[in-house]
Structures are given as C-alpha cells and as structure tokens.
CSV table of N, CA, C and O in Angstrom, one decimal:
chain,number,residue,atom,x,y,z
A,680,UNK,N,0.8,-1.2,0.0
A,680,UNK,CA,0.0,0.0,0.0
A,680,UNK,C,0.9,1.2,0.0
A,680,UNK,O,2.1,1.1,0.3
A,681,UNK,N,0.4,2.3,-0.3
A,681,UNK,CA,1.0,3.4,-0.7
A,681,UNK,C,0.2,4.5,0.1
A,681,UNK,O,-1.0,4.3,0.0
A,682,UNK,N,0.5,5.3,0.7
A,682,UNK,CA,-0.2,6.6,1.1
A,682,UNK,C,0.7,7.5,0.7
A,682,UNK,O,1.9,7.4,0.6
A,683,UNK,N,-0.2,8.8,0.5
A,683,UNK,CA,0.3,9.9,0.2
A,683,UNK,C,0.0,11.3,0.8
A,683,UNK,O,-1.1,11.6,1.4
A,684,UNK,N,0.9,11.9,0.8
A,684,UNK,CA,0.4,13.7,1.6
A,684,UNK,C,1.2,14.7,0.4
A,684,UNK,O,2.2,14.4,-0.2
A,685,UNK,N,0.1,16.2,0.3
A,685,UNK,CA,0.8,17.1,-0.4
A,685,UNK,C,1.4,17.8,0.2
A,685,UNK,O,0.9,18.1,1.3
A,686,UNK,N,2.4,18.2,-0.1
A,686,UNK,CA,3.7,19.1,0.7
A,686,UNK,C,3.2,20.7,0.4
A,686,UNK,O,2.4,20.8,-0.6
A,687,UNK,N,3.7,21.7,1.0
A,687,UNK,CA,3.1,22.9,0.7
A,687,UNK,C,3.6,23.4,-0.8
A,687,UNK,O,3.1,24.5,-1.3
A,688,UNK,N,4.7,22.4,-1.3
A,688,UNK,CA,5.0,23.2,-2.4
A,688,UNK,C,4.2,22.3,-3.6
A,688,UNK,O,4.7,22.0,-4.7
A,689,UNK,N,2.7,21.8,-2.9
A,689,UNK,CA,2.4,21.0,-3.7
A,689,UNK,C,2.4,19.8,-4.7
A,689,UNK,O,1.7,19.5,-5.7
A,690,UNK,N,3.3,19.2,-4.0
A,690,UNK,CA,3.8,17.8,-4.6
A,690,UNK,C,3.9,16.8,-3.8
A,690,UNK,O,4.6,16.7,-2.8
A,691,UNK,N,3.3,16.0,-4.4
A,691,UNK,CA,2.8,14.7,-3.7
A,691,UNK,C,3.9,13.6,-3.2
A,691,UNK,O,4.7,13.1,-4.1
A,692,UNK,N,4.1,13.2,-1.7
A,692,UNK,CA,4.7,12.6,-1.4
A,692,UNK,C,4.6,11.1,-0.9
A,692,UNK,O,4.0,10.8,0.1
A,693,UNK,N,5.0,10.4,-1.4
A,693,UNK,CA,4.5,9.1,-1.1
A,693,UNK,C,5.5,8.7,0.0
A,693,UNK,O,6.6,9.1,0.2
A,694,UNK,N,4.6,7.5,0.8
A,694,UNK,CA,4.9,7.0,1.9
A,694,UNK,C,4.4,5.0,2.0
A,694,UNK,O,3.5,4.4,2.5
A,695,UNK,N,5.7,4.5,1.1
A,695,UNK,CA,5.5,2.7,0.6
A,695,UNK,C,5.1,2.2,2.0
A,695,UNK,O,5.0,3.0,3.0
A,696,UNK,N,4.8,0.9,1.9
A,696,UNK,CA,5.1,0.0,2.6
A,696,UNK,C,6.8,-0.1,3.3
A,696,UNK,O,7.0,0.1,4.5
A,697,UNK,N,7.5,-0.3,2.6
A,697,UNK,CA,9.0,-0.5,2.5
A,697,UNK,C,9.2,0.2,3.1
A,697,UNK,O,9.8,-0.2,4.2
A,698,UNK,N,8.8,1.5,2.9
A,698,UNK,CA,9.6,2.6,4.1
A,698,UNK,C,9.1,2.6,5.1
A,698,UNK,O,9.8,2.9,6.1
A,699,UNK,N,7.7,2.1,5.5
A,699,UNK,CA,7.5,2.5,6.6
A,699,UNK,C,7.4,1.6,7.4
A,699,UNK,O,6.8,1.8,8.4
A,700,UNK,N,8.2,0.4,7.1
A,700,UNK,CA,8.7,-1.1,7.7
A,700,UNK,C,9.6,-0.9,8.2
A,700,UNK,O,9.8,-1.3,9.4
A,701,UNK,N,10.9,0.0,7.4
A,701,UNK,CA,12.3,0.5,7.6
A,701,UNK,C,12.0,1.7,8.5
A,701,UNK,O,13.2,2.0,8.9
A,702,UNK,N,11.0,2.6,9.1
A,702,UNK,CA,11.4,3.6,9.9
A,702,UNK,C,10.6,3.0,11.1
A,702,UNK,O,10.9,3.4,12.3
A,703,UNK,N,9.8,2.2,11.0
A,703,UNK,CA,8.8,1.8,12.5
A,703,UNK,C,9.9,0.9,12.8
A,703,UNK,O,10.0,0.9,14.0
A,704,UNK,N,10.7,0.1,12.3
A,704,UNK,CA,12.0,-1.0,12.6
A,704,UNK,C,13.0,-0.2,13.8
A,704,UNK,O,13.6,-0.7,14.7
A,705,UNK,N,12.9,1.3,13.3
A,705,UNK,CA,14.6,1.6,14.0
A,705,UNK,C,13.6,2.6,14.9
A,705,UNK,O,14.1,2.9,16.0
A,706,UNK,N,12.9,3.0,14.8
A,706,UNK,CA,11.5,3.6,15.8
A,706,UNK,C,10.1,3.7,15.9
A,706,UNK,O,9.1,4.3,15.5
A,707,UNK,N,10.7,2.4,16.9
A,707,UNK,CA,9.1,1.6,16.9
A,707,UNK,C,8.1,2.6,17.9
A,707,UNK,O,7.1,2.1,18.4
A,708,UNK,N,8.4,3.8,18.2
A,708,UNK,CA,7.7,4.8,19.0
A,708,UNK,C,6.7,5.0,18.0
A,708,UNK,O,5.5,5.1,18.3
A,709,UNK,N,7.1,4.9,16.7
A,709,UNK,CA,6.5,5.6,15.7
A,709,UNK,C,5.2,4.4,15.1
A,709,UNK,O,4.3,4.8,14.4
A,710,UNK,N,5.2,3.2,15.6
A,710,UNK,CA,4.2,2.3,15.0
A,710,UNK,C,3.0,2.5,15.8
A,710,UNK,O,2.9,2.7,17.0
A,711,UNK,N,1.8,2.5,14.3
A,711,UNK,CA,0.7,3.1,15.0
A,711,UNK,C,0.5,4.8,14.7
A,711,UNK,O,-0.6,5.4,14.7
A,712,UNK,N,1.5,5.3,14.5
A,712,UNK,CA,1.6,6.7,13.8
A,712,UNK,C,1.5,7.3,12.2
A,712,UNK,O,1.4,8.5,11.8
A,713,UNK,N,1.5,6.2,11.7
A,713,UNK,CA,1.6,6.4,10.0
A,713,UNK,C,0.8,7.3,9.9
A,713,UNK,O,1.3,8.2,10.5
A,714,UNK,N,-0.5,7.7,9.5
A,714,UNK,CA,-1.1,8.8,9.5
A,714,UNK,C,-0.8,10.3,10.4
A,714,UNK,O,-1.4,11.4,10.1
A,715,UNK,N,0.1,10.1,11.3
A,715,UNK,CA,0.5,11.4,11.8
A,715,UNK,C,1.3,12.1,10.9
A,715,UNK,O,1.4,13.3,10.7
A,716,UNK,N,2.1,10.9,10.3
A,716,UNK,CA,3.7,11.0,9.8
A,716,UNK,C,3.0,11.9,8.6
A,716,UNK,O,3.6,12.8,8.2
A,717,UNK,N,1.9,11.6,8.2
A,717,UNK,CA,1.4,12.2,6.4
A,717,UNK,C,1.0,13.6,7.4
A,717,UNK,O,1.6,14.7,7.6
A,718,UNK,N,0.3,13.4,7.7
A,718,UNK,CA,-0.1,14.8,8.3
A,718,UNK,C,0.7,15.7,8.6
A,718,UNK,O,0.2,16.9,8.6
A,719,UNK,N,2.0,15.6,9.0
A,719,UNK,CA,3.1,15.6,9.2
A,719,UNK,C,3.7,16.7,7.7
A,719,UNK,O,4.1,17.9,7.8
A,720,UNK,N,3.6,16.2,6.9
A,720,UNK,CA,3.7,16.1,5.8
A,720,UNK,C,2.8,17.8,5.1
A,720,UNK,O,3.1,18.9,4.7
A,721,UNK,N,1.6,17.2,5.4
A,721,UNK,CA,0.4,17.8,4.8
A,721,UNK,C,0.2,19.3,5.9
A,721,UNK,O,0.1,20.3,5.2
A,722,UNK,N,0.2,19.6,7.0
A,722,UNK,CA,0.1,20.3,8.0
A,722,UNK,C,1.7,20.5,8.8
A,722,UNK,O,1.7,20.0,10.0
A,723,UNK,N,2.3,20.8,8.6
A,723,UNK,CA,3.8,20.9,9.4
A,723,UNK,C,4.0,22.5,9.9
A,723,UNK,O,3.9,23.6,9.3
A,724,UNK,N,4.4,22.2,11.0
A,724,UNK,CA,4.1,24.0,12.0
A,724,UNK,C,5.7,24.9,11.2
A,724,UNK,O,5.9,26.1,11.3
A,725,UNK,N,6.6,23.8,10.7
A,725,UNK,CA,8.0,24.4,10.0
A,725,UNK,C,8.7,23.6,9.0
A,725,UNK,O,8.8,22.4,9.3
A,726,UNK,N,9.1,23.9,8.1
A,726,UNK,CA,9.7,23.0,7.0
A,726,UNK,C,11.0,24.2,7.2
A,726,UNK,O,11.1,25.4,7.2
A,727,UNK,N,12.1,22.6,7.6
A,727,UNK,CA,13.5,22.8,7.2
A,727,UNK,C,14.2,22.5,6.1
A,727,UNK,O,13.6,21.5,5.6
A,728,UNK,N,15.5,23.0,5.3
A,728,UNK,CA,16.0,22.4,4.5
A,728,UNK,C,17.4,21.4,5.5
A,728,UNK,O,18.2,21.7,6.3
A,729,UNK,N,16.9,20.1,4.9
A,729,UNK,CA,18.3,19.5,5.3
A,729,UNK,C,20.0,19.7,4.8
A,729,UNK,O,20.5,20.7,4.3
A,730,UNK,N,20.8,18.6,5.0
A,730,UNK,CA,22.3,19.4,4.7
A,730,UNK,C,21.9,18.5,3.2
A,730,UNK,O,22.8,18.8,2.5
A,731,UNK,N,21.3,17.9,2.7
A,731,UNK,CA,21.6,16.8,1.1
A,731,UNK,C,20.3,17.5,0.2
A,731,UNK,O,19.7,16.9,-0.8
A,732,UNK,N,19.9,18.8,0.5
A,732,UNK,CA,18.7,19.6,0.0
A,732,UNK,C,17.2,18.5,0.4
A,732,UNK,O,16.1,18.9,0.1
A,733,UNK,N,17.3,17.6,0.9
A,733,UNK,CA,16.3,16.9,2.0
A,733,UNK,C,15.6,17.8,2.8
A,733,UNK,O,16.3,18.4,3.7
A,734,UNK,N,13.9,18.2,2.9
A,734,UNK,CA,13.1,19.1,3.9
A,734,UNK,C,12.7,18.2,4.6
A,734,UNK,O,12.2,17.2,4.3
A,735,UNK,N,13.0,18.9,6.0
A,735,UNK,CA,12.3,18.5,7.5
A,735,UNK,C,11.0,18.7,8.0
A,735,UNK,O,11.0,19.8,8.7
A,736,UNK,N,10.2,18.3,8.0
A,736,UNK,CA,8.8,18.8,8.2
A,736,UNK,C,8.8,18.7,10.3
A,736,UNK,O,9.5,17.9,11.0
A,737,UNK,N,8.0,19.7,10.9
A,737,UNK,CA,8.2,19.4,12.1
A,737,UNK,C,6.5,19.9,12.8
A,737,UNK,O,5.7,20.7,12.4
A,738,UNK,N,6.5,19.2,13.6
A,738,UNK,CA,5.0,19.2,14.4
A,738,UNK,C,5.5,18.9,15.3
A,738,UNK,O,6.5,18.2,15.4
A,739,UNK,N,4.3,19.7,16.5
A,739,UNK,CA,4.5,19.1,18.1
A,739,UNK,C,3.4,18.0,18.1
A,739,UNK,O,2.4,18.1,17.4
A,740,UNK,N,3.7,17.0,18.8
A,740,UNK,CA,2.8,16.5,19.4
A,740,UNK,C,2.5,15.8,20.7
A,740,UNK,O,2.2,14.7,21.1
A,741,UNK,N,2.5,17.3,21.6
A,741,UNK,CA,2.2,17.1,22.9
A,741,UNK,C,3.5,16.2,23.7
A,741,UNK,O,4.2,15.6,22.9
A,742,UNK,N,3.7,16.2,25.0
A,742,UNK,CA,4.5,16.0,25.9
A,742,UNK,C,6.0,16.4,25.9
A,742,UNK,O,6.8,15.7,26.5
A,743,UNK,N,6.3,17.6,25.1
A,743,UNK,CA,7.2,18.0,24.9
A,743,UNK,C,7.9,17.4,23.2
A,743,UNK,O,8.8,17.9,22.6
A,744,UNK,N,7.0,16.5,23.0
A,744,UNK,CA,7.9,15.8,21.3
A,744,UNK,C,7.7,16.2,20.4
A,744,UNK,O,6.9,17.1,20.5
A,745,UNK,N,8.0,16.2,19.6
A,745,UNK,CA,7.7,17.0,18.2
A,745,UNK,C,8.1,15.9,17.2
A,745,UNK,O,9.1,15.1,17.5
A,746,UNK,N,7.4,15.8,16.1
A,746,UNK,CA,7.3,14.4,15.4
A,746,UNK,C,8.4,15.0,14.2
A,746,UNK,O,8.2,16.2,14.1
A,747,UNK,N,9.3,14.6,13.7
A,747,UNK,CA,10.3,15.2,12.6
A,747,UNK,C,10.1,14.1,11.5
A,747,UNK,O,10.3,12.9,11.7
A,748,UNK,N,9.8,14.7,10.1
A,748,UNK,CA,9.5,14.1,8.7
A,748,UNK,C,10.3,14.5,7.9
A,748,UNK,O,10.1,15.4,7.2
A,749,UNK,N,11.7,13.7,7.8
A,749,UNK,CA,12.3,14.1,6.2
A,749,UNK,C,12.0,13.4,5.1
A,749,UNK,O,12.0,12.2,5.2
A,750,UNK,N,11.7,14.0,3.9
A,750,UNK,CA,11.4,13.8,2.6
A,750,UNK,C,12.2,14.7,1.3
A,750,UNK,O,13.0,15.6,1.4
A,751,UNK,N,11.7,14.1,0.5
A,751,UNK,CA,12.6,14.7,-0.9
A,751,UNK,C,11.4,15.1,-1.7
A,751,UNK,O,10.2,14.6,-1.6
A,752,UNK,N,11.9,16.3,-2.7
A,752,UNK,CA,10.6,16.4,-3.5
A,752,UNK,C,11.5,16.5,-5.0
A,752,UNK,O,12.7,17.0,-5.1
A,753,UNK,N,11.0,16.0,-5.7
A,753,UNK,CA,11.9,15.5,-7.4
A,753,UNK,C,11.0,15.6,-8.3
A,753,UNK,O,10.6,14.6,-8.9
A,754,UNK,N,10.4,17.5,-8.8
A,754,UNK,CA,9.9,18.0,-9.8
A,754,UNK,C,8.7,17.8,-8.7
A,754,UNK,O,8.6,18.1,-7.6
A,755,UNK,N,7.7,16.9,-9.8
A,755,UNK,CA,6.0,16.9,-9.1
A,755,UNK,C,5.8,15.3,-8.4
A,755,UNK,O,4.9,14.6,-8.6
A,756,UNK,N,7.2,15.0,-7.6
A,756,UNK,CA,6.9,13.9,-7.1
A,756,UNK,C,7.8,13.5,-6.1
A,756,UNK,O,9.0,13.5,-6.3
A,757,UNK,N,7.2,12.9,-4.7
A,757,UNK,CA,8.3,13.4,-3.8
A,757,UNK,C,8.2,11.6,-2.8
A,757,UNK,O,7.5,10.6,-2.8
A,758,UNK,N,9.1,11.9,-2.2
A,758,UNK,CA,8.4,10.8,-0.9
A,758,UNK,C,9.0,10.6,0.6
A,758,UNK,O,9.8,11.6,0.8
A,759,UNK,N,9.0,10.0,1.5
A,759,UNK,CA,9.3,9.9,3.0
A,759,UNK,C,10.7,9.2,2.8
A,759,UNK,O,10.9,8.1,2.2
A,760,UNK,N,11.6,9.7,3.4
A,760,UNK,CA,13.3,9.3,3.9
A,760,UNK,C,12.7,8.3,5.3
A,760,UNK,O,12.6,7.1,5.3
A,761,UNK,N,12.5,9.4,6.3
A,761,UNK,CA,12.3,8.4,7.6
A,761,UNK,C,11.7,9.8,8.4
A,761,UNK,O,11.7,11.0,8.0
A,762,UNK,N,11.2,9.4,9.5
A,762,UNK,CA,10.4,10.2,10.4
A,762,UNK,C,11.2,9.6,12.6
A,762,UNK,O,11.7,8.6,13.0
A,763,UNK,N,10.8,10.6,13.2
A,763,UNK,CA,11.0,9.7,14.2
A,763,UNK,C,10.4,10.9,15.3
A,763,UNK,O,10.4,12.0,14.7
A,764,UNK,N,10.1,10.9,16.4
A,764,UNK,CA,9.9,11.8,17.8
A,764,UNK,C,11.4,12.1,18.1
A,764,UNK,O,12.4,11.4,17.8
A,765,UNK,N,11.4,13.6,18.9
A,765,UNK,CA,12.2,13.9,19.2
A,765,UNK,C,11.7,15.0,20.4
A,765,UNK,O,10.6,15.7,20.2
A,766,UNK,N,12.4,15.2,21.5
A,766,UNK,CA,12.2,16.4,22.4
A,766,UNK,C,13.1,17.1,22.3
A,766,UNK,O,13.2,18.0,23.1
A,767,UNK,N,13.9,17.0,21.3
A,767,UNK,CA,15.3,18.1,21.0
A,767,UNK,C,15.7,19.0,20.1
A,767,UNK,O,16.7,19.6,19.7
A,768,UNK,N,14.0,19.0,19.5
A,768,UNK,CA,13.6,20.6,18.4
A,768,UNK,C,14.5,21.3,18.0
A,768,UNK,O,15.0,21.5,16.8
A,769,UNK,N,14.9,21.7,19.4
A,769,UNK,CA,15.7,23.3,19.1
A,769,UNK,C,17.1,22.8,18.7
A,769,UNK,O,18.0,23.6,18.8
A,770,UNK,N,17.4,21.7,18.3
A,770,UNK,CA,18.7,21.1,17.6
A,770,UNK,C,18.5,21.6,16.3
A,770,UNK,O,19.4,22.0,15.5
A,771,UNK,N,17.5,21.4,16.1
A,771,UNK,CA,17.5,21.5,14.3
A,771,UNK,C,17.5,23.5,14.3
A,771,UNK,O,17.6,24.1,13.2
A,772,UNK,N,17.4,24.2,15.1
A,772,UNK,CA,17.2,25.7,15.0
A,772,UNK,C,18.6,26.1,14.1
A,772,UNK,O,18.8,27.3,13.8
A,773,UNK,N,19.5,25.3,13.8
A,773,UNK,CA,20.5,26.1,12.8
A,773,UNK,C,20.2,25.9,11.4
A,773,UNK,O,20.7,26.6,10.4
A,774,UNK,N,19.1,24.6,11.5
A,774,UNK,CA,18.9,24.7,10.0
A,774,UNK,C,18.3,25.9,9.2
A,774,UNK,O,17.8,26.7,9.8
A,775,UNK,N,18.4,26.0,7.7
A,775,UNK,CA,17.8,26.9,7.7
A,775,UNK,C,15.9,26.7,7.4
A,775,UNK,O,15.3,25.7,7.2
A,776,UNK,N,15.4,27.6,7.4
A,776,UNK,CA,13.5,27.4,7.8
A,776,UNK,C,13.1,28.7,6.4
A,776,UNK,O,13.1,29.9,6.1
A,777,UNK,N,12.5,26.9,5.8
A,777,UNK,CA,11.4,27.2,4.3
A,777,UNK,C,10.7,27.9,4.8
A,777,UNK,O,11.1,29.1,5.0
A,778,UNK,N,9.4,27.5,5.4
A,778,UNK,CA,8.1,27.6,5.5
A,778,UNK,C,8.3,27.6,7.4
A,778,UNK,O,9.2,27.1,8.0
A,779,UNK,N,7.1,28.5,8.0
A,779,UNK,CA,6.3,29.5,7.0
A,779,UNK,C,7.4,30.4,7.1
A,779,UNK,O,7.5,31.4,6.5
C-alpha cells in the first residue's frame, strides 16, 4: 500500500510499505503513527532544508515531542526518507527554515 500527503509546495509525497517497515524498525515509538507522519507532511508548524537539500517537516505532538519528517521532493513527485519523535527541536534551529 502506498499513502500519500501534499507538501506545501504542492507535490505529492509518497509514503511505501518499504519505508515504513524501515522507519517503524529503528523507531518503533512511531508504529501506530503512519497517518500522523502524512499529516506531518500535509500540515507541518515548519519545513527545514536539510544538509543533502532533504526538507524536515516538524509538528509538536504534545509532551514536549515534536514528530520530525524528512522527505525529498523531485519535480511533481516526492516521498518519505524516515520520520522519528524527538524532544530536541531546538537542535535542528541552525537549519535553515522554508516555510512559514
């Protein structure tokens, strides 16, 4: 199965099977979240650029965590690297910040 979310720059990101076998594997915090992860995606309170031109999508979700979504976007078609919880936000504040 395949799910998808649009990114604000409009292009559709997919989220396989495969990957999300490989990111619930190395953080299983995250199984049971797959739809946050799109949402994630679709609604994100900040999009970072990563250091490989990779964007960070970021949401709080309550108890201090903030869910972090990196993805690629390639023309009009994009999809999920890996996602994971984190309470250490303000690590990523050197990146620099797309959106808003």
């Amino acid at each position: 199965m395949i799910d998808e979310a649009v990114s604000k720059n409009g292009v559709v990101i997919r989220l396989t099977d495969e990957r999300w076998a490989h990111i619930t594997e190395e953080h299983c915090e995250l199984a049971g979240l797959r739809s946050e992860v799109l949402e994630t995606v679709l609604l994100p309170e900040r999009i970072l650029v990563g250091g490989e031109g990779e964007l960070i999508a970021i949401r709080k979700m309550g108890h201090g965590k903030h869910l972090i979504v990196v993805y690629r976007e390639q023309g009009d078609d994009g999809f999920i690297i890996t996602a994971f919880l984190t309470s250490k936000a303000r690590s990523l504040a050197k990146r620099r910040q797309i959106w808003p």
